[in-house]
Amino acid sequence: MGLASGLPSLVPSAAFGEPFTLGVACGDPDPGGFVAWTRLAPQPLAEDGFGGMPADPVPVHWQVSSDPAGRNVVRHGVYVASRAWAHSVHVEVTGLRPGREYWYRFKAGPYVSPAGRALTAPVPGTMPRSLRVAVCSCANYQHGHFTAYARMARERPDLIVHLGDYIYEQGSDHVALPGGNVRAHEGPEAVTLAGYRRRHALYKTDPDLREAHAAAPWAAILDDHEVVNNWTSLIPAQRREAAFRAYYEHMPLRSPARPGSTAVQLYRRLRWGRLATLHMLDTRQYRDPHLCGAGYSSCPTPADPARTMIGLDQENWLLRGFRRSQARWELVGQQVFFGQRDRDPGQGRLVRQDAWDGYTGSRQRVTEGWVKAGVRNVVVLTGDVHAHWAGDLVLDYDDPGSHPVGAELAVTSVASGGDGHDDDPATDPLLAANPHLKFHLRRRGYLMVLVTPGALTADFMTVPYVSTPGAAALTAATFTLSDLVDGLHRQA
Ligand SMILES: [Fe+2]
């Protein structure tokens, strides 16, 4: 059955106009399926946050096909979209074949959505030949065009990992770029549920963002700006709940991420056969408050072993995952800088308190945990810092002879910070003061990671400008990690 011949709608089709203004998305693939997402919003920026939809529930027909044109339909059904969830649709598709490409689309009333491309994960226990992951973070709409999203989409990766700051909460009056903002948010700072819904909807009206969602499955996690800058557990519960609800409503997430009576669980694992396991961490919900503010400080980190970045439950879950994993590559997707980044060129220490540098006991337990578990290769994928970074991870950052036990690849922003600029690596004080750090570049872009059984290759992609649309993507640097050979190597 195609979507053209659906069941009659509960709501007459004249009740709303073209509803697929926010595009389609899919996420969290497993061997049997994925989450297929859309949201009905004929007027995406409607003041009340309901997207111009009537109050009634609306049946949304969905289908998954093995061909892009949607002729060979392999799964289909009806999902009733309700006003309580802003007429969002989260279909957890099951029963598909592993390691395959699929396409999905929706129909509401007489309207048919564009098609999205999905993939299922490989057969558990098998060793796939490769996994191509695009990694990104930090897309401040006011700071620039989402060119990096469009370039990423054209790579047709197997997976897009989004590490947070998918939206920014600030109002249109918040100008952070020296030359003024490139474009404006739709209104004041997002604080209420309606405000967060409108902000998410504004972002999805961007065609480059919609293209990136339609091109590949995503694994997404939020950071601070989906709620408010540098938030911790001290932020009021009502605001946090509104932000989390709007995030779930606009992302292809599975049901544990759905706000309900229990905590919202965003940390999770995705497996790509025996080739790679992706551990997605939540460094926001369970962390202890900052001790010396969120910024750079020489404030000594207390030795209190109970102080935590990810909470003890999540930490145990992560360490258990390391002990049980049989993957060739352990990828850890998370928000804030993991390795030490010391801005003090001398003996002192000047580190960012919002990052793992403000939670050194937690960092040490996680690092020692994977070392003790005998994990084969660990690569931490990081967002937040609005610059590309490549660095080795070590057990003792104060010992220049400390051997690499993993690597960190931090991805720059999609748009946050504007066009950016090139630093001279020869005079970069951060590289000089931190010998484990190998690369630093303050341009916008994304990261392309090719994982194979024998090596992991990371292309640091940049776009030369975001102040106007249309820039081409360039490979600024390529680093490789060979299986069982510690440490990052830059390719000539
Ligand atoms: Fe950011």
Tab-separated table of C-alpha atoms and ligand atoms in Angstrom:
chain	number	residue	atom	x	y	z
A	1	MET	CA	0.000	0.000	0.000
A	2	GLY	CA	1.398	3.388	-0.908
A	3	LEU	CA	0.765	6.556	1.026
A	4	ALA	CA	-1.504	7.938	-1.665
A	5	SER	CA	-4.259	5.489	-0.629
A	6	GLY	CA	-4.417	5.964	3.114
A	7	LEU	CA	-7.116	5.732	5.715
A	8	PRO	CA	-9.452	8.708	6.062
A	9	SER	CA	-8.185	11.379	8.425
A	10	LEU	CA	-9.726	11.977	11.843
A	11	VAL	CA	-9.371	15.651	11.042
A	12	PRO	CA	-10.679	16.937	7.705
A	13	SER	CA	-7.787	17.818	5.435
A	14	ALA	CA	-9.030	21.380	5.123
A	15	ALA	CA	-8.272	21.814	8.843
A	16	PHE	CA	-4.610	22.558	8.201
A	17	GLY	CA	-2.236	23.563	5.421
A	18	GLU	CA	1.039	21.955	4.283
A	19	PRO	CA	2.261	20.427	7.579
A	20	PHE	CA	5.745	19.108	6.674
A	21	THR	CA	7.559	22.445	6.957
A	22	LEU	CA	10.069	21.032	9.465
A	23	GLY	CA	11.164	18.117	7.284
A	24	VAL	CA	11.765	14.524	8.342
A	25	ALA	CA	14.458	12.785	10.380
A	26	CYS	CA	15.510	9.385	11.634
A	27	GLY	CA	17.790	8.262	14.410
A	28	ASP	CA	19.251	5.676	16.789
A	29	PRO	CA	19.493	2.829	14.251
A	30	ASP	CA	19.711	-0.753	15.512
A	31	PRO	CA	19.887	-3.957	13.436
A	32	GLY	CA	16.093	-4.111	13.071
A	33	GLY	CA	15.071	-0.504	12.644
A	34	PHE	CA	15.321	3.140	13.661
A	35	VAL	CA	13.157	6.022	14.885
A	36	ALA	CA	11.368	7.918	12.115
A	37	TRP	CA	10.442	11.484	13.048
A	38	THR	CA	8.421	14.400	11.777
A	39	ARG	CA	6.237	17.122	13.275
A	40	LEU	CA	3.126	18.681	11.774
A	41	ALA	CA	3.529	22.464	11.761
A	42	PRO	CA	1.825	24.414	8.954
A	43	GLN	CA	2.801	27.655	10.761
A	44	PRO	CA	6.122	26.733	12.384
A	45	LEU	CA	6.531	30.002	14.294
A	46	ALA	CA	2.958	30.261	15.651
A	47	GLU	CA	3.040	32.247	18.894
A	48	ASP	CA	1.485	29.486	21.064
A	49	GLY	CA	4.105	26.915	20.007
A	50	PHE	CA	1.533	24.563	18.453
A	51	GLY	CA	2.686	25.153	14.881
A	52	GLY	CA	-0.710	26.260	13.578
A	53	MET	CA	-2.285	22.829	14.191
A	54	PRO	CA	-5.867	22.287	15.401
A	55	ALA	CA	-6.285	20.814	18.901
A	56	ASP	CA	-7.443	17.407	17.621
A	57	PRO	CA	-5.271	14.327	17.251
A	58	VAL	CA	-4.239	13.675	13.653
A	59	PRO	CA	-3.479	10.234	12.161
A	60	VAL	CA	-0.162	10.282	10.341
A	61	HIS	CA	0.503	7.462	7.901
A	62	TRP	CA	4.091	6.302	7.677
A	63	GLN	CA	5.900	3.926	5.399
A	64	VAL	CA	9.367	2.477	5.013
A	65	SER	CA	10.532	1.323	1.606
A	66	SER	CA	13.631	-0.361	0.242
A	67	ASP	CA	13.833	2.111	-2.668
A	68	PRO	CA	14.037	5.932	-2.701
A	69	ALA	CA	10.834	6.328	-4.749
A	70	GLY	CA	8.753	4.466	-2.148
A	71	ARG	CA	7.461	1.729	-4.495
A	72	ASN	CA	8.638	-1.292	-2.530
A	73	VAL	CA	7.031	-0.654	0.865
A	74	VAL	CA	8.298	-3.051	3.558
A	75	ARG	CA	6.660	-1.549	6.677
A	76	HIS	CA	3.803	0.883	7.190
A	77	GLY	CA	1.402	2.050	9.859
A	78	VAL	CA	-0.506	4.916	11.409
A	79	TYR	CA	0.751	7.096	14.261
A	80	VAL	CA	-1.702	9.405	15.997
A	81	ALA	CA	-0.013	12.783	16.548
A	82	SER	CA	-1.398	14.699	19.507
A	83	ARG	CA	-1.377	18.298	20.660
A	84	ALA	CA	0.182	17.249	23.999
A	85	TRP	CA	3.394	16.506	22.058
A	86	ALA	CA	2.994	19.382	19.592
A	87	HIS	CA	1.867	16.922	16.866
A	88	SER	CA	5.319	15.346	16.736
A	89	VAL	CA	5.700	11.827	15.363
A	90	HIS	CA	8.167	9.237	16.722
A	91	VAL	CA	7.729	5.876	14.997
A	92	GLU	CA	10.076	3.216	16.376
A	93	VAL	CA	10.286	1.039	13.263
A	94	THR	CA	11.112	-2.660	13.828
A	95	GLY	CA	11.362	-5.803	11.735
A	96	LEU	CA	13.748	-4.482	9.083
A	97	ARG	CA	16.833	-6.280	7.757
A	98	PRO	CA	20.211	-5.376	9.291
A	99	GLY	CA	22.885	-3.452	7.421
A	100	ARG	CA	20.479	-2.045	4.803
A	101	GLU	CA	19.554	1.331	3.377
A	102	TYR	CA	15.871	2.331	3.617
A	103	TRP	CA	13.694	5.351	2.877
A	104	TYR	CA	10.752	6.607	4.919
A	105	ARG	CA	7.988	9.183	4.451
A	106	PHE	CA	4.754	10.351	6.041
A	107	LYS	CA	1.275	11.440	4.971
A	108	ALA	CA	-1.155	13.646	6.895
A	109	GLY	CA	-4.453	14.630	5.284
A	110	PRO	CA	-3.651	15.013	1.571
A	111	TYR	CA	-0.042	16.029	2.206
A	112	VAL	CA	2.948	13.732	1.642
A	113	SER	CA	6.284	14.517	3.272
A	114	PRO	CA	9.663	14.456	1.565
A	115	ALA	CA	11.498	11.125	1.892
A	116	GLY	CA	14.388	10.561	4.275
A	117	ARG	CA	17.257	8.084	3.970
A	118	ALA	CA	17.802	5.619	6.811
A	119	LEU	CA	20.203	2.789	7.562
A	120	THR	CA	19.945	-0.168	9.891
A	121	ALA	CA	22.937	-1.312	11.966
A	122	PRO	CA	24.833	-4.435	10.860
A	123	VAL	CA	24.152	-7.968	12.121
A	124	PRO	CA	25.356	-8.216	15.749
A	125	GLY	CA	28.623	-10.112	16.070
A	126	THR	CA	29.754	-9.499	12.491
A	127	MET	CA	32.681	-7.299	11.446
A	128	PRO	CA	31.478	-4.742	8.903
A	129	ARG	CA	34.048	-3.311	6.485
A	130	SER	CA	33.526	0.303	7.540
A	131	LEU	CA	31.451	2.913	9.335
A	132	ARG	CA	31.436	6.528	8.112
A	133	VAL	CA	30.349	9.015	10.780
A	134	ALA	CA	29.888	12.759	10.421
A	135	VAL	CA	30.264	14.567	13.759
A	136	CYS	CA	28.993	18.088	14.483
A	137	SER	CA	27.889	20.483	17.217
A	138	CYS	CA	27.010	24.092	18.007
A	139	ALA	CA	24.810	25.632	15.342
A	140	ASN	CA	23.989	29.160	16.448
A	141	TYR	CA	21.445	30.358	13.866
A	142	GLN	CA	22.231	33.997	14.616
A	143	HIS	CA	25.951	33.519	13.939
A	144	GLY	CA	25.837	32.070	10.469
A	145	HIS	CA	24.456	29.865	7.745
A	146	PHE	CA	24.272	26.118	8.252
A	147	THR	CA	26.500	25.369	5.245
A	148	ALA	CA	28.350	22.665	7.182
A	149	TYR	CA	25.073	20.731	7.574
A	150	ALA	CA	24.515	20.788	3.814
A	151	ARG	CA	28.095	19.669	3.071
A	152	MET	CA	27.778	16.882	5.618
A	153	ALA	CA	24.537	15.727	3.999
A	154	ARG	CA	26.262	15.400	0.645
A	155	GLU	CA	28.819	13.005	2.139
A	156	ARG	CA	25.892	10.585	2.731
A	157	PRO	CA	27.446	9.230	5.938
A	158	ASP	CA	26.187	6.095	7.693
A	159	LEU	CA	25.507	8.133	10.826
A	160	ILE	CA	25.510	11.777	11.927
A	161	VAL	CA	26.511	12.292	15.556
A	162	HIS	CA	25.293	15.623	16.977
A	163	LEU	CA	27.005	16.541	20.250
A	164	GLY	CA	24.770	19.386	21.351
A	165	ASP	CA	23.976	23.069	21.088
A	166	TYR	CA	21.516	22.129	18.359
A	167	ILE	CA	19.623	25.315	19.194
A	168	TYR	CA	20.643	28.411	21.153
A	169	GLU	CA	18.210	29.778	23.699
A	170	GLN	CA	19.129	33.463	23.463
A	171	GLY	CA	16.790	36.169	22.195
A	172	SER	CA	17.142	38.098	18.955
A	173	ASP	CA	18.573	40.985	21.001
A	174	HIS	CA	21.602	38.892	21.983
A	175	VAL	CA	24.421	40.000	19.689
A	176	ALA	CA	27.716	38.205	20.248
A	177	LEU	CA	29.470	38.686	16.908
A	178	PRO	CA	31.661	41.812	16.702
A	179	GLY	CA	30.232	42.787	13.303
A	180	GLY	CA	26.624	42.033	14.296
A	181	ASN	CA	24.627	38.841	13.832
A	182	VAL	CA	24.174	37.216	10.437
A	183	ARG	CA	20.465	36.451	11.026
A	184	ALA	CA	17.981	36.759	13.874
A	185	HIS	CA	16.131	34.424	16.190
A	186	GLU	CA	12.341	34.714	15.979
A	187	GLY	CA	11.882	36.368	19.385
A	188	PRO	CA	13.066	36.720	22.966
A	189	GLU	CA	15.066	34.178	24.977
A	190	ALA	CA	13.399	30.749	25.086
A	191	VAL	CA	12.211	30.074	28.625
A	192	THR	CA	8.732	28.497	28.306
A	193	LEU	CA	7.615	25.366	26.454
A	194	ALA	CA	6.093	27.524	23.696
A	195	GLY	CA	9.347	29.466	23.437
A	196	TYR	CA	11.506	26.336	23.088
A	197	ARG	CA	9.072	24.827	20.564
A	198	ARG	CA	9.221	27.963	18.423
A	199	ARG	CA	13.005	28.041	18.603
A	200	HIS	CA	13.329	24.407	17.488
A	201	ALA	CA	10.833	25.067	14.716
A	202	LEU	CA	12.790	28.119	13.523
A	203	TYR	CA	15.975	26.042	13.283
A	204	LYS	CA	14.226	23.341	11.263
A	205	THR	CA	12.974	25.912	8.755
A	206	ASP	CA	16.630	26.092	7.648
A	207	PRO	CA	16.926	24.011	4.435
A	208	ASP	CA	20.526	22.935	5.149
A	209	LEU	CA	19.493	21.485	8.508
A	210	ARG	CA	16.525	19.674	6.968
A	211	GLU	CA	18.862	18.248	4.304
A	212	ALA	CA	21.232	16.872	6.958
A	213	HIS	CA	18.347	15.170	8.767
A	214	ALA	CA	16.972	13.622	5.573
A	215	ALA	CA	20.409	12.352	4.479
A	216	ALA	CA	21.274	9.920	7.290
A	217	PRO	CA	20.263	8.622	10.706
A	218	TRP	CA	21.336	10.802	13.628
A	219	ALA	CA	22.536	10.036	17.127
A	220	ALA	CA	21.940	13.261	19.032
A	221	ILE	CA	22.533	14.409	22.565
A	222	LEU	CA	21.891	17.833	24.058
A	223	ASP	CA	24.400	20.139	25.742
A	224	ASP	CA	23.801	23.435	27.512
A	225	HIS	CA	22.157	25.812	25.003
A	226	GLU	CA	19.177	23.504	24.438
A	227	VAL	CA	18.301	24.688	27.981
A	228	VAL	CA	20.461	27.697	28.939
A	229	ASN	CA	24.160	28.581	28.753
A	230	ASN	CA	26.350	26.388	31.026
A	231	TRP	CA	23.413	25.005	33.005
A	232	THR	CA	23.823	22.508	35.836
A	233	SER	CA	21.305	20.887	38.186
A	234	LEU	CA	20.795	24.323	39.763
A	235	ILE	CA	18.592	25.557	36.900
A	236	PRO	CA	14.831	25.682	37.806
A	237	ALA	CA	13.118	22.338	37.178
A	238	GLN	CA	10.221	23.895	35.248
A	239	ARG	CA	12.489	25.491	32.657
A	240	ARG	CA	14.553	22.325	32.308
A	241	GLU	CA	11.413	20.228	31.781
A	242	ALA	CA	10.140	22.588	29.081
A	243	ALA	CA	13.504	22.499	27.284
A	244	PHE	CA	13.788	18.701	27.478
A	245	ARG	CA	10.241	18.215	26.268
A	246	ALA	CA	10.751	20.466	23.243
A	247	TYR	CA	14.061	18.726	22.493
A	248	TYR	CA	12.381	15.295	22.488
A	249	GLU	CA	9.508	16.599	20.356
A	250	HIS	CA	11.936	17.785	17.688
A	251	MET	CA	14.480	14.963	17.591
A	252	PRO	CA	14.437	11.358	16.339
A	253	LEU	CA	14.853	9.894	19.821
A	254	ARG	CA	13.599	6.621	21.300
A	255	SER	CA	11.061	6.468	24.144
A	256	PRO	CA	13.535	6.528	27.109
A	257	ALA	CA	14.261	10.128	26.088
A	258	ARG	CA	10.565	11.011	26.327
A	259	PRO	CA	9.913	13.184	29.392
A	260	GLY	CA	7.513	11.429	31.722
A	261	SER	CA	7.214	10.444	35.359
A	262	THR	CA	10.819	9.221	35.537
A	263	ALA	CA	14.069	10.960	34.566
A	264	VAL	CA	14.788	11.591	30.905
A	265	GLN	CA	17.472	9.131	29.860
A	266	LEU	CA	19.619	10.341	27.008
A	267	TYR	CA	22.784	8.333	27.629
A	268	ARG	CA	22.748	5.180	25.542
A	269	ARG	CA	24.790	2.837	23.331
A	270	LEU	CA	24.643	2.213	19.596
A	271	ARG	CA	26.447	-0.789	18.133
A	272	TRP	CA	27.857	-1.243	14.651
A	273	GLY	CA	28.498	-5.007	14.748
A	274	ARG	CA	31.875	-5.775	16.271
A	275	LEU	CA	33.467	-2.797	14.502
A	276	ALA	CA	32.362	0.019	16.790
A	277	THR	CA	30.291	0.807	19.845
A	278	LEU	CA	29.166	4.392	20.320
A	279	HIS	CA	28.579	5.375	23.950
A	280	MET	CA	26.554	8.615	24.014
A	281	LEU	CA	27.061	10.393	27.333
A	282	ASP	CA	24.980	12.975	29.160
A	283	THR	CA	27.403	15.366	30.899
A	284	ARG	CA	24.680	17.887	31.879
A	285	GLN	CA	21.866	16.247	33.847
A	286	TYR	CA	23.828	14.509	36.587
A	287	ARG	CA	26.881	16.735	37.135
A	288	ASP	CA	27.717	18.453	40.383
A	289	PRO	CA	27.483	22.269	40.245
A	290	HIS	CA	30.531	24.323	39.220
A	291	LEU	CA	32.790	25.162	42.142
A	292	CYS	CA	34.412	28.284	40.654
A	293	GLY	CA	32.033	29.352	37.896
A	294	ALA	CA	31.900	27.829	34.415
A	295	GLY	CA	34.742	29.761	32.787
A	296	TYR	CA	38.538	29.552	32.979
A	297	SER	CA	39.849	29.523	36.504
A	298	SER	CA	42.955	28.495	38.397
A	299	CYS	CA	40.672	27.357	41.228
A	300	PRO	CA	42.158	24.091	42.536
A	301	THR	CA	40.028	21.058	41.802
A	302	PRO	CA	39.224	19.347	45.104
A	303	ALA	CA	40.270	15.761	45.564
A	304	ASP	CA	36.701	14.862	46.631
A	305	PRO	CA	36.182	11.529	44.873
A	306	ALA	CA	32.384	11.851	45.123
A	307	ARG	CA	32.378	14.909	42.823
A	308	THR	CA	30.993	13.770	39.487
A	309	MET	CA	30.503	14.896	35.884
A	310	ILE	CA	28.121	12.154	34.716
A	311	GLY	CA	26.645	10.789	37.971
A	312	LEU	CA	27.605	7.479	39.533
A	313	ASP	CA	24.877	5.443	37.773
A	314	GLN	CA	25.975	6.609	34.335
A	315	GLU	CA	29.629	6.172	35.259
A	316	ASN	CA	28.988	2.566	36.317
A	317	TRP	CA	27.006	1.985	33.129
A	318	LEU	CA	29.908	3.327	31.047
A	319	LEU	CA	32.589	1.318	32.837
A	320	ARG	CA	30.426	-1.822	32.614
A	321	GLY	CA	30.111	-1.156	28.880
A	322	PHE	CA	33.884	-0.974	28.558
A	323	ARG	CA	34.335	-4.236	30.470
A	324	ARG	CA	31.777	-6.120	28.365
A	325	SER	CA	32.462	-4.609	24.985
A	326	GLN	CA	33.894	-6.694	22.193
A	327	ALA	CA	34.106	-3.850	19.700
A	328	ARG	CA	37.288	-2.962	17.845
A	329	TRP	CA	36.657	0.757	18.453
A	330	GLU	CA	34.950	2.340	21.451
A	331	LEU	CA	33.623	5.750	20.437
A	332	VAL	CA	32.486	8.000	23.293
A	333	GLY	CA	30.209	10.811	22.081
A	334	GLN	CA	29.970	13.577	24.663
A	335	GLN	CA	29.710	17.317	25.068
A	336	VAL	CA	32.636	19.024	26.786
A	337	PHE	CA	36.433	18.872	26.421
A	338	PHE	CA	37.702	15.622	27.964
A	339	GLY	CA	41.514	15.906	28.079
A	340	GLN	CA	43.369	18.598	29.975
A	341	ARG	CA	43.519	22.005	28.281
A	342	ASP	CA	45.702	24.275	30.368
A	343	ARG	CA	45.905	27.943	29.370
A	344	ASP	CA	48.708	28.708	31.814
A	345	PRO	CA	52.046	28.477	29.988
A	346	GLY	CA	53.944	28.079	33.276
A	347	GLN	CA	53.684	25.842	36.331
A	348	GLY	CA	50.175	26.987	37.276
A	349	ARG	CA	46.935	25.692	35.857
A	350	LEU	CA	44.216	27.729	34.181
A	351	VAL	CA	41.423	25.428	33.008
A	352	ARG	CA	37.778	25.649	31.977
A	353	GLN	CA	35.614	24.643	34.914
A	354	ASP	CA	32.611	23.614	32.791
A	355	ALA	CA	34.701	20.920	31.045
A	356	TRP	CA	36.140	17.671	32.477
A	357	ASP	CA	39.028	19.844	33.750
A	358	GLY	CA	36.566	20.973	36.447
A	359	TYR	CA	35.775	17.324	37.304
A	360	THR	CA	39.210	15.689	37.298
A	361	GLY	CA	38.264	12.857	39.676
A	362	SER	CA	35.501	11.793	37.278
A	363	ARG	CA	37.882	11.979	34.306
A	364	GLN	CA	40.462	9.871	36.098
A	365	ARG	CA	37.932	7.163	37.040
A	366	VAL	CA	36.610	6.929	33.465
A	367	THR	CA	40.110	6.837	31.923
A	368	GLU	CA	41.401	4.271	34.420
A	369	GLY	CA	38.173	2.332	33.872
A	370	TRP	CA	38.823	1.770	30.177
A	371	VAL	CA	42.513	1.077	30.766
A	372	LYS	CA	41.720	-1.556	33.424
A	373	ALA	CA	39.014	-3.087	31.212
A	374	GLY	CA	41.673	-3.667	28.553
A	375	VAL	CA	39.599	-1.868	25.942
A	376	ARG	CA	41.233	-2.078	22.530
A	377	ASN	CA	40.858	1.482	21.156
A	378	VAL	CA	39.052	4.474	22.724
A	379	VAL	CA	38.198	7.644	20.826
A	380	VAL	CA	36.323	10.437	22.608
A	381	LEU	CA	34.240	12.666	20.309
A	382	THR	CA	33.663	16.137	21.753
A	383	GLY	CA	31.633	19.253	20.896
A	384	ASP	CA	31.134	22.586	22.708
A	385	VAL	CA	34.445	24.371	22.058
A	386	HIS	CA	33.735	25.960	18.635
A	387	ALA	CA	37.146	24.848	17.335
A	388	HIS	CA	38.671	21.685	15.908
A	389	TRP	CA	41.045	19.891	18.254
A	390	ALA	CA	42.932	16.606	18.064
A	391	GLY	CA	44.695	15.257	21.132
A	392	ASP	CA	46.000	12.146	22.806
A	393	LEU	CA	44.431	11.125	26.125
A	394	VAL	CA	46.813	10.098	28.906
A	395	LEU	CA	46.589	8.976	32.527
A	396	ASP	CA	48.789	11.795	33.874
A	397	TYR	CA	48.676	15.150	32.088
A	398	ASP	CA	51.471	16.518	34.280
A	399	ASP	CA	53.887	13.832	33.091
A	400	PRO	CA	55.124	14.609	29.557
A	401	GLY	CA	56.188	10.958	29.244
A	402	SER	CA	52.665	9.641	29.983
A	403	HIS	CA	51.751	7.177	27.269
A	404	PRO	CA	48.580	7.745	25.136
A	405	VAL	CA	45.684	5.529	26.254
A	406	GLY	CA	43.122	6.987	23.872
A	407	ALA	CA	42.429	9.947	21.590
A	408	GLU	CA	40.086	12.914	21.596
A	409	LEU	CA	38.634	14.436	18.441
A	410	ALA	CA	36.795	17.679	19.175
A	411	VAL	CA	34.636	19.047	16.413
A	412	THR	CA	34.257	22.750	15.696
A	413	SER	CA	30.889	24.491	15.444
A	414	VAL	CA	28.527	24.469	12.492
A	415	ALA	CA	27.984	28.233	12.852
A	416	SER	CA	28.675	29.442	16.414
A	417	GLY	CA	31.355	32.109	16.488
A	418	GLY	CA	30.852	33.265	12.903
A	419	ASP	CA	33.418	32.903	10.123
A	420	GLY	CA	36.352	32.193	12.475
A	421	HIS	CA	40.015	32.591	11.643
A	422	ASP	CA	43.243	30.643	11.160
A	423	ASP	CA	45.762	30.434	13.989
A	424	ASP	CA	49.445	29.940	13.367
A	425	PRO	CA	50.133	26.531	14.925
A	426	ALA	CA	53.791	27.507	15.451
A	427	THR	CA	52.794	30.230	17.897
A	428	ASP	CA	49.645	28.680	19.370
A	429	PRO	CA	50.138	28.970	23.153
A	430	LEU	CA	47.648	26.185	23.887
A	431	LEU	CA	49.495	23.682	21.720
A	432	ALA	CA	52.809	24.750	23.280
A	433	ALA	CA	51.486	24.397	26.850
A	434	ASN	CA	49.749	21.039	26.249
A	435	PRO	CA	52.059	18.562	24.485
A	436	HIS	CA	49.311	15.908	24.255
A	437	LEU	CA	47.271	18.267	22.032
A	438	LYS	CA	48.200	17.934	18.340
A	439	PHE	CA	45.919	20.244	16.377
A	440	HIS	CA	43.734	23.323	16.886
A	441	LEU	CA	41.785	25.321	14.285
A	442	ARG	CA	39.150	28.007	14.782
A	443	ARG	CA	37.059	27.638	11.655
A	444	ARG	CA	33.506	26.380	11.235
A	445	GLY	CA	32.844	22.889	9.874
A	446	TYR	CA	32.407	19.243	10.847
A	447	LEU	CA	34.371	16.058	11.310
A	448	MET	CA	34.267	13.013	9.003
A	449	VAL	CA	35.396	9.815	10.704
A	450	LEU	CA	36.026	6.614	8.749
A	451	VAL	CA	36.213	3.578	11.017
A	452	THR	CA	37.616	0.310	9.624
A	453	PRO	CA	38.898	-2.792	11.440
A	454	GLY	CA	42.512	-1.678	10.933
A	455	ALA	CA	42.385	2.093	11.432
A	456	LEU	CA	40.318	5.160	12.219
A	457	THR	CA	40.763	8.196	9.968
A	458	ALA	CA	39.456	11.636	10.922
A	459	ASP	CA	39.106	14.414	8.356
A	460	PHE	CA	38.756	17.844	9.977
A	461	MET	CA	36.462	19.595	7.493
A	462	THR	CA	36.104	23.367	7.371
A	463	VAL	CA	34.026	25.917	5.500
A	464	PRO	CA	35.878	29.215	4.887
A	465	TYR	CA	32.846	31.377	5.746
A	466	VAL	CA	29.308	31.152	7.170
A	467	SER	CA	28.376	34.833	6.973
A	468	THR	CA	26.980	34.159	3.502
A	469	PRO	CA	25.690	30.825	2.177
A	470	GLY	CA	27.351	28.505	-0.302
A	471	ALA	CA	30.928	27.893	0.906
A	472	ALA	CA	32.642	24.696	-0.225
A	473	ALA	CA	34.012	22.277	2.382
A	474	LEU	CA	37.768	21.741	2.620
A	475	THR	CA	39.824	19.109	4.429
A	476	ALA	CA	41.981	21.137	6.843
A	477	ALA	CA	43.821	18.155	8.364
A	478	THR	CA	43.634	14.382	8.526
A	479	PHE	CA	44.634	12.285	11.536
A	480	THR	CA	44.811	8.512	11.791
A	481	LEU	CA	44.811	6.007	14.617
A	482	SER	CA	45.914	2.481	13.834
A	483	ASP	CA	44.382	-0.461	15.680
A	484	LEU	CA	46.411	-1.177	18.830
A	485	VAL	CA	48.966	1.531	18.002
A	486	ASP	CA	48.557	4.288	20.584
A	487	GLY	CA	48.444	7.918	19.608
A	488	LEU	CA	47.240	10.141	16.796
A	489	HIS	CA	49.272	10.619	13.633
A	490	ARG	CA	48.797	13.468	11.209
A	491	GLN	CA	48.788	12.524	7.548
A	492	ALA	CA	51.019	14.569	5.291
B	1	FE	FE	28.156	25.924	21.619
